[in-house]
Amino acid sequence: MKIALIVIAAVFAVIVLAVIGIYNALVRLRNQADNAWSQIDVQLKRRHDLIPNLIETAKGYMKHERGTFEAITEARSKAMGAGNVADASKAEGMLGEALSKFMLVVENYPDLKANQNFLSLQEELTSTENKISFARQSFNDQVLGFNNKIQMFPSNIIAGTFGFVKRDFFEIEVAAEREVPKVSFS
Amino acid sequence: MWELIRANKRNSIILMVIMAAVLLLMGFVIGMVMFGPEGGMFGLMIATVIWLVMTLVSFSSGDQILLAASKATRVTHDVHPQLFNVVEEMKIAASLPVMPKVYIINDPAPNAFATGRNPNTASVAVTAGLLGRLNRDELQGVIAHEVSHIVNRDILFVTLAGVMLGSIVLISQVFLRGMFYSSMMGSRRRYSSGSGGGGGGAQIVMLVVAIVVAILAPIMAYLLYFALSRRREYLADAGAARLTRYPEGLASALEKIAGDPSPQLAAVNKVTAPMYIANPFKKKNQRKLSDLTSTHPPISERISILRNMTQGASFNEYSKAYTEITHAASVVPIAAVSKKEDIALRQAGAEAKKEDRRENQMRQVGDIMRKVNQFVFLSCVCGLKMKIPPNFKGNKVKCPRCRKTLDVASK
C-alpha cells in the first residue's frame, strides 16, 4: 500500500518535471525567434540611418545623378513610414534595388570611390546588407527549431495545451527582394 | 544547431568521466606505492585537490590568461570596421546572446582563435597577418569557424579537458621523477618498510603497476584529447559553412593560411593549440606520423571537403562531402544530419575578384597596429605620411623627402 503510493507519487513528480521542462524549452525557443525577428528590424533601421550620410557624401561628386538620389530618398521614406509588414517588406525591396542601382552608378566616379569617408560608409552598407540577410537566416533557423518542437511528440501535447502556435518563415514577398541587393563595389 | 550542442555535451561528459577515472586511478595506485596499502585513498585525495585547484584557476581567468599570453589587443569598431562588422554579422547569424569581444594579435603568421567559457563571455582574436591577407568573404569564413567553436561550447571543452590532461601529466611526471631519484639514491627504506615480511612481493608488483599506469595514462589522455579536438575542427568547419552559406570562403582562407610562408606564431603552446583555426605549429610532413597526435585535421583535407559541398551548406551536405573525401563514417552527429534542411549556397561577395589589393591591405593593417600601439601620424605638406613611435624623444622631426622640419603633435 505504502509502496504503491510512493510509486504513484514518484511517477507524478516525474511527469510534472517533464512538463515544466518542455514548457520552458518552448518558451525559450519562442523568445529566441522573437529576438531574431527584432534583429531584422534593428538592421533595417540601421540601413535607413546610413542613407542620409551616404547621400551627403556622394552629392558633391555626383552632380548629374539627381534621379538616383531621389529614388533612394523616396524608397527610404516609404520604408520608414510603412504601416504593416507587407508594405514594409515591399518598400524595403524597393530601397534595396535603389541602393544597388546607386552602387552601380558609383563605378563611374573614381574620385568618389577614393574618398575615405565614402569607403567607410561603403563598408558599413555592405555589412548592413549582410546583417539583414543573416538576421533573416537566423530567424528562419529559430522558427524551424520552434516549429519542430511544436509538432514533435511529446512536446506537441504541451504546446497544444498552452496554446503555442506554429510560426511562419520569413518569406520574401517582392521578387526583387529574393536576391539580397548585390552591392557591387569592384 | 541544438542537436549538435547536445551531442557535443554528451561526448564531453563521456570524455571527462574517462579522464577523471584515469586521473583517480593513477592517484590511487601511486598513493598505494608511496604510502603503503592505506595510502590509496590519500593519493586519490591529492590527485583530486590538484585537479580542482587547476580547474578553478582556469575557470576564473583562463581566457584572460590566454589572451594576455598571446599578446592580444582589444579593438573597437573604429580601429578595424571590417573585422568588427564581420564578427557582428556572424554573431547575428549564430544568434549569440552578446557580441564577442574582438582582439587583434600583432603577428605576421595568419591565424585566429576563440576563447571564453560560454557564449556570454566569448572573445575572438585574429592576427594582423590574417587581416592583411584575406578578403571579406574569407575573413567571414574564418570568423564563422571561430563563432561555431563558441556555439558548440568547444572552448569549455578545451579548457576542462586541457586542465584534466595537465593534471594527469603533472602527477605522472612528479611520480616518475620521484621514483627515478629515490632509486638513484639507492634507498632501501621503501622495500623494507612494506607491510611486514611477506608484503615485499606485492609491493614490487604494485610499484610496477604504478609505473606502467603513470607512463600510459598521459599517452591515453593525449590521444583521446587530440582525437576529439580534430573532430571538433571538422564540426566547426561544417558550422562555418552553414552560417555563411559559402564554404568556398573558408576553403580559400585555409588555402592562404596553409600556403603562407611567414614563421610560426610566436606566442603559442600545445594546450592552447586546439583553439586556433589552423595548427599553429608548422610541421613539414603533416599527413604522416603526426596524424594521431595532431590537434588539427590535415588542412588539405579540410579544404577538399569544403570544396566538395556543391549542393548546399547544411550539415548533411558537409557530412556527405566528408565521407567522400575521407572514406570514413560521418563526423556530424546523426541527430543533426537527419533533420530536414535545405540550405542553398550563396554567391561570392563582390570583393572576391580583386586580387591586386594585397600590398595596400597589408599597409592598412600595419597602420592599424601602429594606431593601437599609440604611434603618432604626421602628414607633411609634400604628401608624405610619417609614423612616429610612442617612444620618440624630442618634438621636431625632419621630413625625409622635402627636408622640412615639422612639429610632432603633443601626445
XYZ file of C-alpha atoms in Angstrom, chain B:
411
model
C 22.219 23.507 -34.032
C 20.745 22.349 -30.749
C 21.234 18.680 -31.530
C 24.859 19.378 -32.239
C 25.369 21.178 -28.943
C 23.678 18.349 -27.092
C 25.761 15.681 -28.815
C 28.867 17.701 -28.029
C 27.884 17.968 -24.395
C 27.349 14.226 -24.190
C 30.723 13.489 -25.768
C 32.424 15.951 -23.480
C 30.869 14.376 -20.410
C 31.946 10.891 -21.516
C 35.461 12.126 -22.144
C 35.552 13.925 -18.803
C 34.404 10.821 -16.964
C 37.053 8.668 -18.647
C 39.765 11.194 -17.952
C 38.630 11.641 -14.355
C 38.687 7.860 -13.895
C 42.228 7.723 -15.293
C 43.266 10.560 -13.000
C 41.752 8.990 -9.881
C 43.095 5.523 -10.695
C 46.522 6.987 -11.121
C 46.242 8.853 -7.821
C 45.100 5.694 -6.086
C 47.860 3.445 -7.430
C 50.590 5.978 -6.832
C 49.279 6.618 -3.323
C 49.459 2.905 -2.545
C 53.040 2.723 -3.698
C 54.206 5.834 -1.920
C 52.364 5.499 1.374
C 51.622 1.796 1.753
C 48.306 -0.046 1.259
C 46.267 2.529 3.186
C 47.751 5.353 1.134
C 45.453 4.692 -1.853
C 42.750 6.992 -0.557
C 45.312 9.629 0.334
C 46.772 9.602 -3.192
C 43.291 9.821 -4.598
C 42.610 12.891 -2.487
C 45.801 14.610 -3.560
C 45.003 13.977 -7.215
C 41.516 15.429 -6.728
C 42.838 18.520 -4.981
C 45.396 19.195 -7.744
C 42.707 18.831 -10.364
C 40.216 21.062 -8.503
C 42.710 23.863 -7.990
C 43.765 23.828 -11.627
C 40.145 23.797 -12.792
C 39.241 26.748 -10.576
C 42.147 28.807 -11.851
C 41.400 28.119 -15.481
C 37.698 28.750 -14.942
C 38.067 32.076 -13.246
C 40.604 33.612 -15.587
C 41.544 31.115 -18.279
C 40.521 33.309 -21.202
C 42.295 36.365 -19.821
C 45.483 34.372 -19.314
C 45.281 33.024 -22.852
C 44.659 36.435 -24.392
C 47.454 38.003 -22.397
C 49.828 35.171 -23.292
C 49.051 35.670 -26.983
C 49.698 39.419 -26.634
C 46.258 40.248 -27.995
C 44.973 43.834 -28.007
C 41.272 44.514 -27.692
C 39.888 46.612 -30.566
C 36.682 48.529 -31.169
C 34.682 49.194 -34.293
C 36.697 52.323 -35.144
C 40.024 50.535 -35.294
C 39.082 47.917 -37.872
C 35.467 48.382 -39.006
C 35.515 45.418 -41.373
C 36.706 42.902 -38.800
C 34.255 44.204 -36.257
C 31.383 44.129 -38.747
C 32.185 40.598 -39.860
C 32.186 39.406 -36.253
C 28.853 41.108 -35.708
C 27.421 39.518 -38.863
C 28.378 36.079 -37.587
C 27.048 36.904 -34.146
C 23.682 37.624 -35.756
C 23.806 34.535 -37.979
C 24.546 32.293 -34.989
C 22.122 34.189 -32.695
C 24.719 34.617 -29.982
C 23.343 36.437 -26.927
C 26.070 39.084 -26.854
C 28.736 40.391 -29.177
C 32.043 38.543 -28.639
C 34.988 40.734 -27.707
C 37.304 41.319 -30.648
C 41.095 41.159 -30.338
C 43.983 41.614 -32.761
C 47.345 39.896 -32.280
C 50.305 41.704 -33.784
C 51.873 38.732 -35.541
C 52.517 38.186 -39.261
C 51.501 34.489 -39.165
C 47.849 34.252 -40.281
C 45.769 32.548 -37.600
C 42.773 33.095 -35.336
C 41.223 31.663 -32.185
C 38.202 31.983 -29.932
C 38.090 31.738 -26.159
C 35.746 32.191 -23.190
C 33.732 29.770 -21.059
C 30.314 30.351 -22.614
C 28.721 32.425 -25.385
C 28.233 35.316 -22.952
C 31.922 35.784 -22.239
C 33.413 34.772 -25.578
C 36.290 36.518 -27.327
C 37.600 36.215 -30.870
C 41.204 37.023 -31.703
C 42.803 37.283 -35.142
C 46.381 38.029 -36.130
C 47.426 41.046 -38.175
C 48.769 38.619 -40.790
C 45.300 37.181 -41.257
C 43.718 40.609 -41.693
C 46.371 41.531 -44.220
C 45.872 38.519 -46.461
C 42.202 37.637 -46.548
C 39.376 39.320 -48.395
C 36.000 39.925 -46.824
C 34.467 36.551 -47.696
C 37.494 34.650 -46.439
C 37.606 36.624 -43.219
C 33.924 35.858 -42.775
C 34.646 32.142 -43.195
C 37.363 32.224 -40.545
C 35.238 34.195 -38.090
C 32.314 31.828 -38.743
C 34.582 28.908 -37.845
C 35.510 30.603 -34.576
C 31.900 31.518 -33.813
C 30.967 27.862 -34.428
C 33.502 26.899 -31.767
C 31.715 29.309 -29.421
C 28.255 27.968 -30.324
C 29.357 24.332 -29.929
C 30.847 25.073 -26.488
C 34.204 23.774 -27.717
C 36.009 26.347 -25.671
C 34.605 24.978 -22.443
C 35.602 21.508 -23.560
C 39.136 22.517 -24.412
C 39.513 24.309 -21.100
C 38.195 21.452 -18.977
C 39.876 18.652 -20.896
C 43.093 20.638 -21.139
C 43.186 21.115 -17.382
C 42.463 17.454 -16.712
C 45.156 16.473 -19.194
C 47.527 18.889 -17.492
C 46.794 17.379 -14.068
C 47.374 13.843 -15.334
C 50.675 14.807 -16.929
C 51.749 16.720 -13.840
C 51.035 13.897 -11.388
C 52.655 11.282 -13.587
C 55.759 13.418 -14.082
C 56.146 14.100 -10.369
C 55.746 10.417 -9.572
C 58.102 9.109 -12.250
C 60.774 11.634 -11.391
C 60.365 10.883 -7.692
C 60.815 7.165 -8.403
C 63.837 7.842 -10.551
C 65.624 9.935 -7.941
C 64.794 7.718 -4.998
C 66.111 4.665 -6.831
C 69.236 6.639 -7.782
C 69.928 7.308 -4.156
C 69.612 3.610 -3.526
C 67.181 3.989 -0.675
C 66.335 0.596 0.768
C 63.716 2.090 3.011
C 60.903 1.572 0.524
C 61.420 -2.173 0.268
C 61.940 -2.837 3.962
C 59.124 -0.666 5.260
C 56.401 -2.622 3.457
C 53.634 -4.364 5.359
C 55.718 -6.985 7.088
C 57.911 -9.694 5.606
C 55.520 -11.200 3.028
C 54.368 -7.840 1.653
C 57.574 -7.230 -0.276
C 56.496 -9.139 -3.374
C 53.103 -7.475 -3.524
C 54.762 -4.109 -3.048
C 57.029 -4.639 -6.029
C 54.084 -5.707 -8.197
C 52.235 -2.581 -7.075
C 55.277 -0.488 -7.971
C 55.459 -1.935 -11.472
C 51.731 -1.381 -11.970
C 52.084 2.207 -10.783
C 54.938 2.911 -13.181
C 53.042 1.401 -16.096
C 49.933 3.428 -15.221
C 51.959 6.608 -14.830
C 53.520 6.123 -18.263
C 50.365 5.038 -20.091
C 47.827 7.433 -18.552
C 49.174 10.663 -20.101
C 49.563 8.998 -23.501
C 45.990 7.758 -23.440
C 44.701 11.111 -22.267
C 46.642 12.892 -25.023
C 45.326 10.640 -27.774
C 41.752 10.986 -26.558
C 42.072 14.734 -26.291
C 43.552 15.131 -29.752
C 41.023 12.816 -31.391
C 38.135 14.854 -30.011
C 39.836 18.099 -30.826
C 40.231 17.065 -34.500
C 36.589 16.092 -34.640
C 35.630 19.466 -33.294
C 37.624 21.189 -36.029
C 35.572 19.361 -38.664
C 32.378 20.283 -36.858
C 33.393 23.932 -36.668
C 34.113 23.872 -40.419
C 30.656 22.409 -41.023
C 29.167 25.086 -38.795
C 31.048 27.823 -40.643
C 29.735 26.629 -43.999
C 26.232 26.597 -42.588
C 26.464 30.052 -41.030
C 27.934 31.781 -44.073
C 26.205 29.614 -46.724
C 29.517 29.957 -48.528
C 32.024 27.119 -47.904
C 34.392 28.497 -50.534
C 35.190 31.486 -48.291
C 36.628 29.305 -45.536
C 38.229 26.935 -48.051
C 40.208 29.646 -49.765
C 41.096 31.216 -46.404
C 42.512 27.871 -45.264
C 44.403 27.624 -48.528
C 46.002 31.007 -47.954
C 46.816 30.141 -44.348
C 48.390 26.818 -45.361
C 50.445 28.373 -48.126
C 51.725 31.213 -46.010
C 55.487 31.481 -45.754
C 55.732 33.506 -42.525
C 57.270 31.844 -39.455
C 55.007 30.152 -36.943
C 53.061 32.115 -34.376
C 55.309 33.444 -31.624
C 53.153 33.067 -28.537
C 51.581 29.602 -28.604
C 51.733 26.353 -26.667
C 50.494 22.806 -27.081
C 47.461 23.122 -24.810
C 46.056 26.233 -26.450
C 46.730 24.922 -29.976
C 43.284 23.300 -30.447
C 41.630 26.703 -30.270
C 43.345 28.065 -33.351
C 41.762 27.769 -36.788
C 44.844 26.087 -38.210
C 47.529 24.232 -36.315
C 49.901 26.996 -35.139
C 52.811 24.561 -35.078
C 54.333 24.246 -38.503
C 55.373 20.759 -39.463
C 56.759 19.512 -42.721
C 55.100 16.103 -43.091
C 51.685 16.786 -41.642
C 49.905 13.835 -43.177
C 52.072 11.070 -41.759
C 53.172 10.295 -38.228
C 51.676 13.395 -36.696
C 48.130 12.281 -37.524
C 47.364 10.645 -34.196
C 48.897 13.356 -32.079
C 47.780 16.313 -34.128
C 45.217 18.749 -32.755
C 44.002 19.610 -36.239
C 42.966 17.545 -39.247
C 45.221 17.947 -42.297
C 44.393 21.308 -43.817
C 44.297 19.955 -47.382
C 41.601 17.519 -46.344
C 39.534 20.257 -44.745
C 39.787 22.311 -47.922
C 38.718 19.467 -50.210
C 35.738 18.646 -48.004
C 34.569 22.263 -48.109
C 35.112 22.435 -51.869
C 33.091 19.250 -52.309
C 29.972 20.871 -50.880
C 28.397 21.771 -54.183
C 24.735 21.108 -53.423
C 24.150 23.174 -50.313
C 25.548 24.345 -46.998
C 23.759 22.117 -44.487
C 25.393 19.708 -42.027
C 24.028 16.900 -44.144
C 25.922 18.166 -47.151
C 29.152 18.551 -45.181
C 28.740 15.048 -43.848
C 28.362 13.675 -47.381
C 31.435 15.539 -48.589
C 33.369 14.309 -45.563
C 32.549 10.675 -46.274
C 33.500 11.131 -49.897
C 36.914 12.589 -49.112
C 37.991 10.552 -46.092
C 36.045 7.302 -46.702
C 35.205 7.316 -43.010
C 31.863 7.400 -41.238
C 30.284 10.792 -40.706
C 31.709 13.301 -38.233
C 28.408 15.051 -37.743
C 26.089 13.520 -35.104
C 23.162 11.611 -36.639
C 20.577 13.830 -34.962
C 21.888 16.909 -36.746
C 22.093 15.165 -40.120
C 18.660 13.629 -40.171
C 16.988 16.966 -39.623
C 15.488 18.058 -42.916
C 17.366 21.067 -44.083
C 17.543 22.617 -47.464
C 20.164 25.290 -47.377
C 21.186 26.933 -50.599
C 24.658 28.290 -51.237
C 25.172 31.950 -51.944
C 27.306 33.858 -54.362
C 30.733 35.299 -53.697
C 30.901 38.875 -52.483
C 31.964 41.496 -54.988
C 35.335 41.990 -53.396
C 36.473 38.444 -54.101
C 37.531 39.217 -57.656
C 40.087 41.821 -56.759
C 43.443 40.332 -56.020
C 45.708 43.319 -56.553
C 44.909 44.924 -53.248
C 47.128 42.826 -51.092
C 50.013 45.250 -50.565
C 47.629 48.066 -49.861
C 45.786 45.907 -47.376
C 48.997 44.938 -45.582
C 49.882 48.603 -45.252
C 46.483 49.418 -43.816
C 46.741 46.664 -41.227
C 50.209 47.898 -40.329
C 48.812 51.374 -39.744
C 46.037 49.956 -37.608
C 48.520 48.113 -35.436
C 50.570 51.288 -35.042
C 47.482 53.244 -34.079
C 46.628 50.637 -31.461
C 50.173 50.892 -30.147
C 49.919 54.694 -29.890
C 52.011 55.779 -32.823
C 51.547 59.391 -33.882
C 50.703 60.010 -37.524
C 52.042 63.149 -39.155
C 51.292 64.344 -42.674
C 53.860 66.584 -44.348
C 52.922 69.265 -46.891
C 54.705 67.258 -49.571
C 52.186 64.455 -49.087
C 54.409 62.076 -47.139
C 52.864 60.398 -44.118
C 55.200 59.764 -41.205
C 54.573 57.280 -38.423
C 56.239 58.256 -35.191
C 56.665 55.627 -32.478
C 55.445 56.435 -28.931
C 58.982 56.344 -27.536
C 60.225 59.055 -29.929
C 62.009 61.788 -27.988
C 62.032 65.464 -28.922
C 59.285 67.436 -30.575
C 60.732 68.196 -34.025
C 61.144 65.793 -36.891
C 62.598 66.320 -40.353
C 60.628 65.153 -43.355
C 62.856 62.675 -45.211
C 61.547 63.750 -48.599
C 61.345 67.553 -48.607
C 63.662 68.220 -45.658
C 61.078 70.415 -43.939
C 61.097 70.425 -40.141
C 57.778 69.519 -38.576
C 56.388 69.738 -35.057
C 55.381 66.459 -33.516
C 51.903 66.986 -32.124
C 51.640 66.628 -28.376
C 50.935 63.045 -27.470
